[in-house]
Amino acid sequence: MEYQPEITLFTCIYCGYMAADTAGALRIQYPPNTKLIRFPCTGKLDVRYILEAFEKGADGVMVVACPIGNCHHFHGNVQATRRVQYAKKLLDEIGLGGERLEIFYMSGGQGGTFANAVSTMVERLKKIGPNPLKNGFKPK
Amino acid sequence: MIIANRKPFEEIKAMVAPFNRILILGCGTCVTVDFSGGEKQVGILAAELRMARQLEGKPLETVEHTVQRQCEWEFIDPIADMVRSVDAVLSMACGVGVQAMAERYPDKIVLPALNTVMMGMPIEAGVFVERCAGCGNCVLALTGGICPIARCSKNLLNGPCGGSQNGKCEVNPEIDCAWHLIYEKLKAMGRLDALMEIMGPKDWRPAGGGGPRKIVREEERLEFMEM
């Protein structure tokens, strides 16, 4: 069976989640590889959540945030961007590779953009391969 | 507060390489506030080390804990059982906390995860600057509350030097010239006469030049005095 990456997708309840919802309402097909976790704002994103997702076996992590300048809490998406950049560095140090993590920006009406983002990430992760921590790894 | 910085991951990984089970011990005071060694940073470092070691095929077991202050016996005594259960302690405290742990648990290997950098404060979220050098003889009364020891690259007492250009330091143009700041501050306050006082050569003994420093407050001691 072809390898299907598992993606943990962190999103805010505003633009990000609404974009996913719009994709559904418009019946736009996108790969079924994501598990959505909603935050009140992507400013709640924490480096620990990202690392925990990878430690528990996620092949990739996506963050879907409001467009820069359009955050409902002013700059939550900017903080999320900084944390993603930091977490990428940590993933490189660990040896998993920072390219397994990415942040995307879109407004609530952009269902097609959401579908494209998921497809982009799935394609990228298929090239990278599965998370080597996935099999037989028991977190403490 | 004391400002520290995490050591490079590779260095930390190499330090803990011989061990299979370690305690990663955070400190809940200064290094929590400066985001270098608090509970959150303990969690991040622990996850990083576990994953990196797993990828190397040599799994590492981590115990994560954060005490209120690693530099006081009363906070590190209660974790004796936890310390006993591990091969080594990776301390995420400043150098004081690391030494307190090493002194209290003499049989245990205690490793530093941070480089202790300075005494300072955050001037905005995520930006920390040096404010005090602990020189043991404060001159802030004469300098408008701006320290020429900690904030002048040359620790000048009767500055500025010739390298002060447009309010910036010649050592690094990002550094404000402390003596320029002092002059502007005193001028704004109408206190320029404070600069007429010449500060003599500084006695560096209270700054550590007389060896490691020690302060004893007799009125606070609990040992019985011989009367």
mmCIF file of N, CA and C in Angstrom, chain A residues 46-48 50-52 54-55 83 86 89-91 93-96 131-133 135-140, chain B residues 6 8-10 13 39-52 54-55 59 61-64:
data_model
loop_
_atom_site.group_PDB
_atom_site.id
_atom_site.type_symbol
_atom_site.label_atom_id
_atom_site.label_comp_id
_atom_site.label_asym_id
_atom_site.label_seq_id
_atom_site.Cartn_x
_atom_site.Cartn_y
_atom_site.Cartn_z
ATOM 1 N N ASP A 46 2.210 26.395 20.259
ATOM 2 C CA ASP A 46 3.372 26.302 21.130
ATOM 3 C C ASP A 46 4.357 25.314 20.514
ATOM 4 N N VAL A 47 5.634 25.607 20.649
ATOM 5 C CA VAL A 47 6.652 24.704 20.098
ATOM 6 C C VAL A 47 6.487 23.299 20.679
ATOM 7 N N ARG A 48 6.037 23.251 21.935
ATOM 8 C CA ARG A 48 5.857 21.931 22.565
ATOM 9 C C ARG A 48 4.782 21.107 21.857
ATOM 10 N N ILE A 50 4.008 21.206 18.733
ATOM 11 C CA ILE A 50 4.579 20.741 17.465
ATOM 12 C C ILE A 50 5.473 19.530 17.713
ATOM 13 N N LEU A 51 6.359 19.649 18.719
ATOM 14 C CA LEU A 51 7.275 18.544 19.010
ATOM 15 C C LEU A 51 6.502 17.308 19.459
ATOM 16 N N GLU A 52 5.442 17.527 20.252
ATOM 17 C CA GLU A 52 4.663 16.394 20.744
ATOM 18 C C GLU A 52 4.004 15.651 19.575
ATOM 19 N N PHE A 54 5.117 15.369 16.560
ATOM 20 C CA PHE A 54 6.139 14.549 15.898
ATOM 21 C C PHE A 54 6.555 13.364 16.759
ATOM 22 N N GLU A 55 6.649 13.603 18.068
ATOM 23 C CA GLU A 55 7.071 12.516 18.948
ATOM 24 C C GLU A 55 6.039 11.395 18.942
ATOM 25 N N ARG A 83 7.206 31.030 15.885
ATOM 26 C CA ARG A 83 7.356 29.739 16.570
ATOM 27 C C ARG A 83 7.592 28.622 15.564
ATOM 28 N N TYR A 86 11.207 28.788 14.624
ATOM 29 C CA TYR A 86 12.038 28.241 15.698
ATOM 30 C C TYR A 86 11.942 26.713 15.723
ATOM 31 N N LYS A 89 13.975 24.942 13.160
ATOM 32 C CA LYS A 89 15.386 24.839 13.547
ATOM 33 C C LYS A 89 15.571 23.651 14.497
ATOM 34 N N LEU A 90 14.657 23.521 15.462
ATOM 35 C CA LEU A 90 14.763 22.415 16.412
ATOM 36 C C LEU A 90 14.632 21.071 15.682
ATOM 37 N N LEU A 91 13.720 20.991 14.716
ATOM 38 C CA LEU A 91 13.528 19.732 13.991
ATOM 39 C C LEU A 91 14.770 19.378 13.177
ATOM 40 N N GLU A 93 17.802 20.197 14.127
ATOM 41 C CA GLU A 93 18.776 19.734 15.128
ATOM 42 C C GLU A 93 18.502 18.295 15.535
ATOM 43 N N ILE A 94 17.221 17.975 15.688
ATOM 44 C CA ILE A 94 16.839 16.625 16.104
ATOM 45 C C ILE A 94 17.212 15.610 15.034
ATOM 46 N N GLY A 95 17.107 16.047 13.769
ATOM 47 C CA GLY A 95 17.399 15.127 12.676
ATOM 48 C C GLY A 95 16.145 14.713 11.915
ATOM 49 N N LEU A 96 14.980 15.266 12.331
ATOM 50 C CA LEU A 96 13.746 14.947 11.613
ATOM 51 C C LEU A 96 13.612 15.807 10.363
ATOM 52 N N ASN A 131 7.749 9.458 9.168
ATOM 53 C CA ASN A 131 8.456 9.854 10.387
ATOM 54 C C ASN A 131 9.142 8.624 10.974
ATOM 55 N N PRO A 132 10.488 8.645 11.056
ATOM 56 C CA PRO A 132 11.194 7.448 11.533
ATOM 57 C C PRO A 132 10.884 7.098 12.990
ATOM 58 N N LEU A 133 10.252 8.035 13.716
ATOM 59 C CA LEU A 133 9.946 7.741 15.118
ATOM 60 C C LEU A 133 8.648 6.954 15.254
ATOM 61 N N ASN A 135 7.418 3.948 14.197
ATOM 62 C CA ASN A 135 7.258 2.528 14.477
ATOM 63 C C ASN A 135 7.979 2.082 15.733
ATOM 64 N N GLY A 136 7.207 1.522 16.612
ATOM 65 C CA GLY A 136 7.791 0.934 17.805
ATOM 66 C C GLY A 136 8.364 1.929 18.779
ATOM 67 N N PHE A 137 8.025 3.195 18.624
ATOM 68 C CA PHE A 137 8.550 4.175 19.559
ATOM 69 C C PHE A 137 7.508 4.471 20.618
ATOM 70 N N LYS A 138 7.887 4.258 21.854
ATOM 71 C CA LYS A 138 6.973 4.525 22.964
ATOM 72 C C LYS A 138 7.450 5.769 23.713
ATOM 73 N N PRO A 139 6.709 6.863 23.590
ATOM 74 C CA PRO A 139 7.089 8.019 24.399
ATOM 75 C C PRO A 139 7.033 7.646 25.868
ATOM 76 N N LYS A 140 7.868 8.304 26.663
ATOM 77 C CA LYS A 140 8.043 7.953 28.086
ATOM 78 C C LYS A 140 6.726 7.674 28.803
ATOM 79 N N ARG B 6 20.260 29.023 26.174
ATOM 80 C CA ARG B 6 20.491 27.583 26.092
ATOM 81 C C ARG B 6 21.742 27.292 25.288
ATOM 82 N N PRO B 8 24.117 25.224 22.642
ATOM 83 C CA PRO B 8 23.749 24.583 21.376
ATOM 84 C C PRO B 8 23.324 23.130 21.606
ATOM 85 N N PHE B 9 22.310 22.704 20.848
ATOM 86 C CA PHE B 9 21.753 21.366 21.045
ATOM 87 C C PHE B 9 22.823 20.285 20.935
ATOM 88 N N GLU B 10 23.726 20.432 19.974
ATOM 89 C CA GLU B 10 24.756 19.410 19.769
ATOM 90 C C GLU B 10 25.616 19.242 21.020
ATOM 91 N N LYS B 13 23.565 17.421 23.640
ATOM 92 C CA LYS B 13 23.413 16.013 23.253
ATOM 93 C C LYS B 13 24.701 15.232 23.555
ATOM 94 N N GLU B 39 9.756 25.661 32.919
ATOM 95 C CA GLU B 39 9.045 24.400 32.696
ATOM 96 C C GLU B 39 8.844 24.129 31.198
ATOM 97 N N LYS B 40 8.516 25.173 30.460
ATOM 98 C CA LYS B 40 8.267 24.996 29.025
ATOM 99 C C LYS B 40 9.556 24.592 28.300
ATOM 100 N N GLN B 41 10.653 25.252 28.627
ATOM 101 C CA GLN B 41 11.924 24.936 27.962
ATOM 102 C C GLN B 41 12.405 23.536 28.347
ATOM 103 N N VAL B 42 12.081 23.116 29.582
ATOM 104 C CA VAL B 42 12.413 21.742 29.995
ATOM 105 C C VAL B 42 11.678 20.754 29.084
ATOM 106 N N GLY B 43 10.376 21.020 28.846
ATOM 107 C CA GLY B 43 9.585 20.135 27.990
ATOM 108 C C GLY B 43 10.127 20.075 26.577
ATOM 109 N N ILE B 44 10.529 21.238 26.059
ATOM 110 C CA ILE B 44 11.036 21.288 24.685
ATOM 111 C C ILE B 44 12.366 20.535 24.574
ATOM 112 N N LEU B 45 13.275 20.802 25.518
ATOM 113 C CA LEU B 45 14.585 20.143 25.463
ATOM 114 C C LEU B 45 14.429 18.631 25.637
ATOM 115 N N ALA B 46 13.546 18.234 26.549
ATOM 116 C CA ALA B 46 13.346 16.794 26.796
ATOM 117 C C ALA B 46 12.833 16.114 25.524
ATOM 118 N N ALA B 47 11.838 16.738 24.875
ATOM 119 C CA ALA B 47 11.295 16.142 23.646
ATOM 120 C C ALA B 47 12.367 16.080 22.565
ATOM 121 N N GLU B 48 13.152 17.155 22.452
ATOM 122 C CA GLU B 48 14.223 17.179 21.445
ATOM 123 C C GLU B 48 15.223 16.045 21.673
ATOM 124 N N LEU B 49 15.669 15.908 22.941
ATOM 125 C CA LEU B 49 16.677 14.889 23.246
ATOM 126 C C LEU B 49 16.128 13.485 23.029
ATOM 127 N N ARG B 50 14.870 13.260 23.475
ATOM 128 C CA ARG B 50 14.277 11.921 23.303
ATOM 129 C C ARG B 50 14.208 11.539 21.832
ATOM 130 N N MET B 51 13.750 12.503 21.012
ATOM 131 C CA MET B 51 13.599 12.186 19.586
ATOM 132 C C MET B 51 14.956 11.982 18.918
ATOM 133 N N ALA B 52 15.918 12.854 19.236
ATOM 134 C CA ALA B 52 17.243 12.737 18.617
ATOM 135 C C ALA B 52 17.889 11.408 18.983
ATOM 136 N N GLN B 54 16.319 8.665 19.954
ATOM 137 C CA GLN B 54 15.548 7.591 19.334
ATOM 138 C C GLN B 54 16.015 7.370 17.897
ATOM 139 N N LEU B 55 16.283 8.495 17.209
ATOM 140 C CA LEU B 55 16.743 8.390 15.816
ATOM 141 C C LEU B 55 18.118 7.740 15.743
ATOM 142 N N PRO B 59 17.677 4.987 22.824
ATOM 143 C CA PRO B 59 16.623 5.781 23.476
ATOM 144 C C PRO B 59 17.061 6.365 24.813
ATOM 145 N N GLU B 61 15.668 8.054 28.387
ATOM 146 C CA GLU B 61 14.511 8.252 29.244
ATOM 147 C C GLU B 61 14.692 9.582 29.974
ATOM 148 N N THR B 62 13.655 10.381 29.992
ATOM 149 C CA THR B 62 13.804 11.683 30.653
ATOM 150 C C THR B 62 12.785 11.826 31.774
ATOM 151 N N VAL B 63 13.246 12.432 32.859
ATOM 152 C CA VAL B 63 12.347 12.850 33.932
ATOM 153 C C VAL B 63 12.359 14.367 33.879
ATOM 154 N N GLU B 64 11.170 14.978 33.804
ATOM 155 C CA GLU B 64 11.104 16.441 33.695
ATOM 156 C C GLU B 64 10.578 17.016 34.996
#
